[in-house]
Tab-separated table of C-alpha atoms in Angstrom:
chain	number	residue	atom	x	y	z
A	153	MET	CA	-99.264	38.749	64.551
A	154	GLY	CA	-101.587	38.399	61.553
A	155	CYS	CA	-102.503	41.868	59.723
A	156	VAL	CA	-105.879	43.271	59.996
A	157	ASP	CA	-107.779	44.438	56.597
A	158	TYR	CA	-109.496	47.849	56.625
A	159	ASN	CA	-109.678	47.362	52.854
A	160	ASP	CA	-113.671	46.482	53.664
A	161	GLU	CA	-114.159	49.186	55.965
A	162	ALA	CA	-117.381	51.502	55.097
A	163	LYS	CA	-116.252	54.682	53.622
A	164	ALA	CA	-118.455	57.683	53.614
A	165	ILE	CA	-120.479	58.689	50.535
A	166	SER	CA	-122.357	60.671	48.695
A	167	THR	CA	-125.775	60.318	47.906
A	168	ASN	CA	-128.809	62.284	46.207
A	169	ILE	CA	-132.248	62.144	46.948
A	170	GLN	CA	-134.675	63.281	43.946
A	171	ILE	CA	-138.058	64.673	44.953
A	172	ASN	CA	-140.640	63.838	42.785
A	173	PRO	CA	-144.033	65.867	42.853
A	174	PRO	CA	-147.309	64.473	43.783
A	175	VAL	CA	-149.691	62.807	40.546
A	176	GLU	CA	-151.687	65.770	41.018
A	177	PHE	CA	-148.813	68.354	39.937
A	178	THR	CA	-149.787	68.568	36.281
A	179	VAL	CA	-148.658	72.255	36.264
A	180	GLY	CA	-145.470	72.803	37.741
A	181	GLY	CA	-145.274	73.224	42.017
A	182	ASN	CA	-142.420	74.626	43.658
A	183	LEU	CA	-139.388	71.669	44.753
A	184	SER	CA	-136.685	74.096	45.800
A	185	ASP	CA	-135.971	74.095	49.514
A	186	HIS	CA	-137.691	71.683	51.162
A	187	THR	CA	-135.553	69.184	53.572
A	188	VAL	CA	-135.764	65.510	53.373
A	189	THR	CA	-134.168	63.013	56.649
A	190	LEU	CA	-132.526	60.069	57.043
A	191	THR	CA	-133.148	58.480	59.792
A	192	SER	CA	-131.240	55.157	60.243
A	193	ASN	CA	-132.029	52.232	61.869
A	194	THR	CA	-130.356	53.708	65.153
A	195	GLY	CA	-132.882	56.633	65.569
A	196	ASN	CA	-129.541	59.215	64.050
A	197	THR	CA	-131.153	62.030	61.750
A	198	LEU	CA	-129.416	63.732	58.891
A	199	THR	CA	-131.261	66.615	57.148
A	200	ALA	CA	-130.118	68.410	53.888
A	201	LYS	CA	-132.694	71.413	51.355
A	202	THR	CA	-133.750	70.394	47.922
A	203	ASP	CA	-132.150	72.333	45.350
A	204	ASP	CA	-134.702	74.351	42.123
A	205	LYS	CA	-134.819	70.264	40.955
A	206	GLY	CA	-136.104	68.867	44.089
A	207	VAL	CA	-132.593	66.993	44.266
A	208	ALA	CA	-131.144	67.104	47.982
A	209	GLU	CA	-127.457	65.997	48.058
A	210	PHE	CA	-126.165	64.279	51.147
A	211	ASN	CA	-121.959	64.061	51.529
A	212	GLN	CA	-119.341	62.376	53.425
A	213	ILE	CA	-122.580	59.510	55.140
A	214	ILE	CA	-122.125	56.405	56.887
A	215	PRO	CA	-123.445	53.560	54.093
A	216	ASP	CA	-126.560	51.869	56.128
A	217	VAL	CA	-130.406	51.077	55.772
A	218	TYR	CA	-132.017	54.133	56.311
A	219	THR	CA	-135.794	55.979	56.301
A	220	ILE	CA	-136.083	58.590	53.945
A	221	SER	CA	-138.208	61.447	54.020
A	222	ALA	CA	-139.893	64.444	53.858
A	223	SER	CA	-142.855	66.619	53.683
A	224	TRP	CA	-144.516	70.040	53.694
A	225	ASP	CA	-147.577	72.069	53.403
A	226	ILE	CA	-148.746	73.640	50.508
A	227	ASP	CA	-152.038	76.445	51.091
A	228	GLN	CA	-154.722	77.022	48.006
A	229	ALA	CA	-152.514	79.266	45.885
A	230	GLU	CA	-149.870	76.816	46.103
A	231	TYR	CA	-151.880	74.011	44.958
A	232	SER	CA	-153.619	76.460	42.573
A	233	ALA	CA	-150.617	77.177	40.801
A	234	ALA	CA	-149.200	73.440	40.715
A	235	THR	CA	-152.641	71.489	39.982
A	236	GLY	CA	-154.414	74.488	37.562
A	237	LYS	CA	-157.117	73.271	39.378
A	238	VAL	CA	-159.473	76.164	41.874
A	239	ALA	CA	-159.492	75.049	45.532
A	240	SER	CA	-161.906	75.890	48.213
A	241	GLU	CA	-161.193	78.965	50.318
A	242	GLY	CA	-159.148	78.027	53.228
A	243	TYR	CA	-157.721	74.930	51.430
A	244	PHE	CA	-154.374	73.517	52.595
A	245	ALA	CA	-152.742	70.045	52.169
A	246	THR	CA	-149.467	68.148	53.218
A	247	ILE	CA	-146.942	67.485	50.486
A	248	SER	CA	-145.382	64.360	51.928
A	249	GLY	CA	-143.104	60.761	50.910
A	250	ASN	CA	-141.817	58.160	53.026
A	251	VAL	CA	-139.242	55.438	51.886
A	252	ASN	CA	-138.766	52.744	55.097
A	253	ASN	CA	-135.474	50.946	54.744
A	254	GLN	CA	-133.498	52.105	51.888
A	255	LEU	CA	-129.766	50.958	51.762
A	256	ILE	CA	-127.772	53.456	50.819
A	257	THR	CA	-124.722	52.663	49.974
A	258	SER	CA	-123.512	54.267	46.353
A	259	ALA	CA	-123.702	57.815	45.357
A	260	ASP	CA	-126.767	56.572	43.124
A	261	LYS	CA	-129.735	59.006	42.825
A	262	ILE	CA	-132.599	57.837	45.137
A	263	ASN	CA	-135.607	59.024	43.913
A	264	LEU	CA	-138.425	59.841	46.189
A	265	ASN	CA	-142.052	60.006	45.282
A	266	THR	CA	-144.219	61.927	47.282
A	267	ASN	CA	-148.501	61.998	47.562
A	268	LEU	CA	-151.210	64.914	48.676
A	269	VAL	CA	-152.472	64.455	51.850
A	270	ALA	CA	-155.200	66.738	52.421
A	271	GLY	CA	-155.719	67.916	55.749
A	272	ALA	CA	-157.872	65.966	58.059
A	273	SER	CA	-160.924	66.934	60.480
A	274	LEU	CA	-159.965	65.259	63.356
A	275	LEU	CA	-156.343	64.159	63.927
A	276	ILE	CA	-154.757	61.664	66.594
A	277	SER	CA	-152.493	64.260	68.485
A	278	LYS	CA	-151.249	63.149	71.597
A	279	MET	CA	-150.378	59.642	73.466
A	280	TYR	CA	-148.727	59.567	76.568
A	281	TYR	CA	-147.666	55.619	76.626
A	282	ALA	CA	-144.367	55.153	78.467
A	283	GLY	CA	-145.738	55.667	82.268
A	284	SER	CA	-142.853	57.299	84.174
A	285	LYS	CA	-141.303	56.359	87.698
A	286	ASP	CA	-143.360	57.303	90.541
A	287	ASN	CA	-141.802	59.012	94.004
A	288	ASN	CA	-140.893	55.505	95.115
A	289	ASN	CA	-139.003	55.108	91.447
A	290	LYS	CA	-141.560	52.442	90.702
A	291	ASN	CA	-143.315	51.831	87.786
A	292	TYR	CA	-146.303	53.528	86.887
A	293	SER	CA	-148.597	53.468	83.741
A	294	ALA	CA	-152.130	54.733	84.839
A	295	GLY	CA	-151.864	57.654	83.792
A	296	GLN	CA	-151.428	57.210	80.048
A	297	PHE	CA	-153.657	58.781	77.899
A	298	LEU	CA	-154.946	59.808	74.220
A	299	GLU	CA	-155.962	63.264	72.999
A	300	ILE	CA	-157.334	64.013	69.843
A	301	TYR	CA	-157.653	66.988	68.766
A	302	ASN	CA	-159.886	68.960	65.912
A	303	GLN	CA	-158.177	70.721	62.950
A	304	THR	CA	-161.102	72.472	61.461
A	305	ASN	CA	-162.466	75.921	61.243
A	306	SER	CA	-166.247	74.420	62.459
A	307	GLU	CA	-167.409	72.250	65.528
A	308	ILE	CA	-167.364	68.513	64.531
A	309	ASP	CA	-169.420	66.128	66.647
A	310	VAL	CA	-167.068	63.191	68.014
A	311	SER	CA	-170.092	61.289	69.392
A	312	GLY	CA	-170.188	57.833	67.532
A	313	LEU	CA	-166.127	57.686	66.921
A	314	TYR	CA	-164.122	54.722	67.010
A	315	LEU	CA	-160.773	54.599	67.897
A	316	GLY	CA	-159.064	51.297	67.246
A	317	LEU	CA	-155.377	50.084	69.354
A	318	ILE	CA	-153.726	48.192	66.091
A	319	GLU	CA	-152.280	44.203	66.473
A	320	THR	CA	-149.117	44.862	67.780
A	321	ASN	CA	-147.206	41.971	68.214
A	322	SER	CA	-143.492	42.058	68.072
A	323	THR	CA	-144.092	40.169	65.029
A	324	PRO	CA	-146.957	41.272	63.535
A	325	ALA	CA	-149.786	38.744	63.433
A	326	TYR	CA	-149.913	40.133	59.785
A	327	SER	CA	-146.404	41.800	57.779
A	328	LEU	CA	-147.525	44.240	55.712
A	329	ALA	CA	-146.641	41.483	52.856
A	330	ASN	CA	-149.111	39.499	54.506
A	331	LEU	CA	-151.823	42.242	54.205
A	332	LYS	CA	-151.225	43.210	50.998
A	333	ASP	CA	-151.338	39.852	49.620
A	334	VAL	CA	-154.587	38.524	51.636
A	335	TYR	CA	-156.780	41.597	52.101
A	336	LYS	CA	-154.819	43.385	49.242
A	337	ASP	CA	-153.703	45.998	51.421
A	338	SER	CA	-157.700	47.266	52.171
A	339	VAL	CA	-157.798	46.316	56.003
A	340	VAL	CA	-156.112	47.364	59.423
A	341	LEU	CA	-156.234	44.886	62.267
A	342	CYS	CA	-157.420	46.129	65.908
A	343	LYS	CA	-156.683	44.018	69.046
A	344	GLN	CA	-159.400	46.354	71.100
A	345	ILE	CA	-162.182	48.687	70.065
A	346	PHE	CA	-163.558	51.368	71.062
A	347	ARG	CA	-166.362	53.572	71.124
A	348	ILE	CA	-167.336	57.408	72.231
A	349	PRO	CA	-171.047	57.474	73.514
A	350	THR	CA	-173.792	57.919	70.746
A	351	LYS	CA	-176.363	58.510	73.415
A	352	SER	CA	-175.776	62.440	73.220
A	353	SER	CA	-174.134	64.741	70.778
A	354	HIS	CA	-170.374	65.604	72.345
A	355	MET	CA	-169.304	68.542	70.048
A	356	ILE	CA	-165.567	69.931	69.904
A	357	ALA	CA	-164.758	73.636	69.450
A	358	PRO	CA	-161.994	74.314	66.405
A	359	GLY	CA	-158.672	73.333	68.247
A	360	GLY	CA	-160.817	71.716	70.513
A	361	THR	CA	-158.991	68.675	71.523
A	362	ILE	CA	-160.597	65.237	73.770
A	363	ILE	CA	-158.644	63.199	75.885
A	364	LEU	CA	-159.520	59.336	76.453
A	365	THR	CA	-157.664	57.446	79.303
A	366	ASN	CA	-157.793	54.460	81.559
A	367	SER	CA	-157.960	56.598	84.644
A	368	ALA	CA	-159.164	60.195	85.024
A	369	ILE	CA	-157.422	61.432	88.708
A	370	ASP	CA	-155.151	63.630	89.606
A	371	HIS	CA	-152.011	61.040	88.284
A	372	THR	CA	-149.446	64.058	89.444
A	373	VAL	CA	-149.320	63.168	93.177
A	374	ASN	CA	-147.872	59.925	92.190
A	375	GLY	CA	-144.475	61.047	90.515
A	376	VAL	CA	-143.368	64.324	88.963
A	377	HIS	CA	-144.019	63.769	84.732
A	378	GLU	CA	-146.934	62.090	85.204
A	379	PHE	CA	-150.531	64.516	84.698
A	380	ASN	CA	-153.693	65.611	86.417
A	381	LEU	CA	-156.363	63.576	84.126
A	382	LEU	CA	-159.196	64.711	86.382
A	383	THR	CA	-160.847	66.460	83.176
A	384	ALA	CA	-159.856	63.667	81.128
A	385	ASP	CA	-163.583	62.934	78.608
A	386	TYR	CA	-163.319	59.565	78.232
A	387	GLU	CA	-162.500	56.565	80.416
A	388	ALA	CA	-162.538	52.687	79.184
A	389	LYS	CA	-163.964	51.428	82.310
A	390	ASP	CA	-161.515	48.589	84.368
A	391	VAL	CA	-164.105	45.727	84.842
A	392	THR	CA	-161.817	43.685	87.017
A	393	GLY	CA	-161.424	46.979	89.951
A	394	LYS	CA	-158.092	46.805	89.684
A	395	THR	CA	-157.225	50.308	88.116
A	396	VAL	CA	-158.523	53.440	89.810
A	397	ASN	CA	-161.809	54.534	87.800
A	398	ASN	CA	-163.275	58.073	87.856
A	399	SER	CA	-167.031	57.773	88.376
A	400	ALA	CA	-167.851	61.352	87.441
A	401	THR	CA	-166.382	60.512	84.015
A	402	PRO	CA	-168.202	59.214	81.212
A	403	ALA	CA	-166.978	55.998	79.969
A	404	LEU	CA	-165.910	54.265	76.130
A	405	ASP	CA	-167.818	52.044	75.106
A	406	LEU	CA	-166.094	48.779	74.228
A	407	ILE	CA	-167.172	46.913	70.827
A	408	PHE	CA	-164.136	44.587	70.826
A	409	SER	CA	-161.659	43.154	72.246
A	410	SER	CA	-158.650	40.198	71.730
A	411	PHE	CA	-158.571	39.943	75.345
A	412	SER	CA	-161.053	38.216	77.595
A	413	GLY	CA	-161.824	40.312	80.889
A	414	ILE	CA	-159.336	43.425	79.573
A	415	SER	CA	-161.457	46.060	78.964
A	416	LYS	CA	-158.999	49.743	79.376
A	417	MET	CA	-157.491	50.062	76.463
A	418	ASN	CA	-154.383	47.715	76.288
A	419	ILE	CA	-151.674	49.830	75.708
A	420	LEU	CA	-147.915	48.520	75.682
A	421	ASN	CA	-145.073	51.096	78.054
A	422	GLY	CA	-142.166	50.213	75.713
A	423	GLY	CA	-144.487	50.106	72.459
A	424	PRO	CA	-144.949	49.501	69.643
A	425	ASN	CA	-147.934	50.591	70.226
A	426	GLY	CA	-150.590	51.430	66.968
A	427	ILE	CA	-153.696	53.831	66.934
A	428	ILE	CA	-156.297	54.539	64.233
A	429	ILE	CA	-159.639	56.455	64.940
A	430	PHE	CA	-162.678	55.991	62.305
A	431	ARG	CA	-166.094	56.497	61.665
A	432	THR	CA	-168.754	54.092	59.945
A	433	LYS	CA	-172.457	53.519	60.095
A	434	GLU	CA	-171.739	49.668	60.142
A	435	ASN	CA	-172.176	47.302	62.908
A	436	VAL	CA	-168.372	47.481	64.027
A	437	ALA	CA	-168.870	44.431	66.659
A	438	SER	CA	-170.197	42.248	63.596
A	439	PHE	CA	-166.902	43.148	61.551
A	440	LYS	CA	-165.021	39.607	60.532
A	441	THR	CA	-162.146	38.924	62.521
A	442	THR	CA	-159.282	36.418	61.911
A	443	TYR	CA	-156.303	34.811	63.417
A	444	ALA	CA	-152.527	35.196	62.989
A	445	TYR	CA	-151.562	35.321	59.901
A	446	GLY	CA	-151.241	31.212	58.525
A	447	LYS	CA	-153.159	30.502	61.736
A	448	THR	CA	-156.176	28.747	62.686
A	449	SER	CA	-156.381	29.219	66.334
A	450	GLY	CA	-155.332	31.807	69.089
A	451	THR	CA	-155.661	35.395	69.564
A	452	LEU	CA	-158.757	36.694	67.013
A	453	TYR	CA	-158.273	40.774	65.524
A	454	SER	CA	-160.778	42.739	64.180
A	455	ILE	CA	-161.042	43.265	60.651
A	456	VAL	CA	-161.108	47.289	59.791
A	457	PRO	CA	-161.320	49.054	56.270
A	458	LYS	CA	-158.777	51.583	55.643
A	459	LYS	CA	-161.675	53.133	53.958
A	460	TYR	CA	-163.418	54.088	57.495
A	461	VAL	CA	-159.974	55.270	58.857
A	462	ILE	CA	-159.745	59.240	59.381
A	463	ASP	CA	-155.877	59.517	61.062
A	464	GLY	CA	-153.328	56.623	62.232
A	465	VAL	CA	-150.367	56.663	63.826
A	466	ASP	CA	-147.862	53.748	64.117
A	467	ILE	CA	-145.941	53.969	67.416
A	468	LEU	CA	-142.834	51.328	67.056
A	469	LYS	CA	-140.676	49.748	70.116
A	470	TYR	CA	-136.978	50.867	70.221
A	471	SER	CA	-134.449	48.666	71.669
A	472	ALA	CA	-130.415	48.948	71.784
A	473	THR	CA	-129.979	47.711	68.259
A	474	GLY	CA	-132.054	50.417	67.291
A	475	ILE	CA	-135.569	50.705	66.210
A	476	ASP	CA	-137.002	47.340	63.988
A	477	ILE	CA	-139.151	49.198	60.739
A	478	ALA	CA	-140.092	45.206	60.106
A	479	THR	CA	-142.676	45.342	62.979
A	480	LYS	CA	-144.807	48.104	61.187
A	481	HIS	CA	-147.940	47.420	61.584
A	482	MET	CA	-149.559	49.689	59.260
A	483	SER	CA	-148.964	50.507	55.258
A	484	GLY	CA	-148.354	54.049	54.005
A	485	ASP	CA	-151.223	55.365	53.154
A	486	THR	CA	-152.511	54.849	56.955
A	487	ASP	CA	-149.014	56.437	58.456
A	488	GLY	CA	-145.791	56.379	55.830
A	489	GLY	CA	-143.561	56.798	58.597
A	490	TYR	CA	-143.458	55.786	63.037
A	491	ILE	CA	-142.819	57.554	66.203
A	492	ASN	CA	-141.090	56.224	69.264
A	493	ILE	CA	-139.975	57.327	72.427
A	494	ASN	CA	-136.036	56.699	73.219
A	495	SER	CA	-136.831	54.079	76.121
A	496	ILE	CA	-136.802	50.225	75.220
A	497	ASN	CA	-139.003	49.218	77.966
A	498	GLY	CA	-140.647	52.645	79.112
A	499	TYR	CA	-141.399	54.253	82.071
A	500	ASN	CA	-138.918	57.382	80.933
A	501	GLY	CA	-141.933	59.877	80.774
A	502	GLU	CA	-141.755	60.962	77.341
A	503	VAL	CA	-145.061	61.860	75.543
A	504	ILE	CA	-145.402	62.026	71.639
A	505	TYR	CA	-147.116	64.686	70.207
A	506	ARG	CA	-148.035	66.103	67.160
A	507	LYS	CA	-146.150	69.491	65.450
A	508	THR	CA	-147.161	73.216	65.464
A	509	SER	CA	-147.433	73.701	61.419
A	510	THR	CA	-147.292	77.252	60.936
A	511	ARG	CA	-150.814	78.143	59.388
A	512	ARG	CA	-153.982	78.991	61.465
A	513	GLY	CA	-157.276	78.215	61.492
A	514	THR	CA	-160.082	81.322	60.274
A	515	ASP	CA	-160.263	82.261	64.423
A	516	GLY	CA	-156.454	81.965	64.873
A	517	HIS	CA	-156.135	78.102	66.207
A	518	LYS	CA	-153.209	76.665	66.135
A	519	ILE	CA	-153.221	74.243	62.800
A	520	LEU	CA	-151.040	70.733	63.828
A	521	GLN	CA	-148.513	69.351	60.965
A	522	ASP	CA	-150.044	66.331	59.179
A	523	GLY	CA	-148.255	64.815	56.840
A	524	ASN	CA	-149.088	61.389	56.873
A	525	ASN	CA	-145.799	60.588	58.481
A	526	SER	CA	-145.135	60.706	61.908
A	527	ILE	CA	-141.526	60.556	61.921
A	528	ASN	CA	-142.210	64.693	60.213
A	529	ASP	CA	-145.420	65.111	62.187
A	530	PHE	CA	-144.661	64.013	65.930
A	531	GLN	CA	-141.829	64.539	67.920
A	532	THR	CA	-141.549	63.121	71.940
A	533	SER	CA	-141.401	65.251	74.992
A	534	THR	CA	-141.066	65.355	78.916
A	535	THR	CA	-142.404	68.638	79.231
A	536	ILE	CA	-145.467	69.206	77.534
A	537	LYS	CA	-148.649	69.500	79.050
A	538	ILE	CA	-152.023	68.213	78.263
A	539	ARG	CA	-153.913	70.619	75.285
A	540	GLU	CA	-150.579	72.010	74.908
A	541	TYR	CA	-148.984	71.847	71.221
A	542	ASP	CA	-146.068	73.433	71.868
A	543	GLU	CA	-143.232	73.912	74.393
């Protein structure tokens, strides 16, 4: 019988993650007691707290490829103390850092650079794309929806707001390296773009939401994990008539679609999905288009400048071998991380939703977590309801 050589067996190691403060922190800044998270491509997570020098020590971890992330909130006083500058009343921001596909095999110290992310006005706060099993145990996806939240202390008019669905091929039409090479990392590619109608204003109160869906009906009659969307604000009408639409719900304007004959939101039950919201006075219907990298024919995608983007969420596909970080469609300044449901093909009733921070608005409304890093900002649920942000 042959002998087995265990010399190459993976042995547990220790490693340190050094958090580096944002460039704006010219005076100081507290780097202690912040949580650093390691996420393997199979979804396993490890956490450790930083010491007063910003170092998080991880002991007895298995050598592997990890995503490293950290984020925490700062208020007006903390900003002023760290930068030496005076912030406006009610100022808040998030310090966030993320490194994808980091191979950790030794005790060498790894640097995690962070950025200062000012609080956004409107946030993509919830998305139900998975669908569920209906009362007859069949796949059901008609009740997919997207929710957008007003973080600010003032009303916001959302008329004219654009929703972009990012191209989400399993092999990206443009990899992040391609986007950097060709477009200097200044754009995102969309397969569909919708707009909230501009015929009249639509004001959202502080802490208020809008819901966008393909079918604004009561889906709870069809499955226990579904939602009553009769109060949805806008509907992407299906010109084919295959989706049940609600004549009382206003229609989203379809500005661009990569797919002839598809007018509803093209959302994949198992992922990947990518979403942006943006504003511009330019004629979005006239934005330049492109084929996949190196191609001169096939599917066309709209080229949206990132300077117009308010918020973006990168949703990756879960698979039997883990999460494929190589399929990320958004660079770090749009979404440094990612989120996913825990199902390969979807239909498990999971919703992704944004966590609530410890801050509150002047009228007491919730301020959601916005670290520009969906690993830290989002979580999943099968029980949360529409227009809710805590379980």
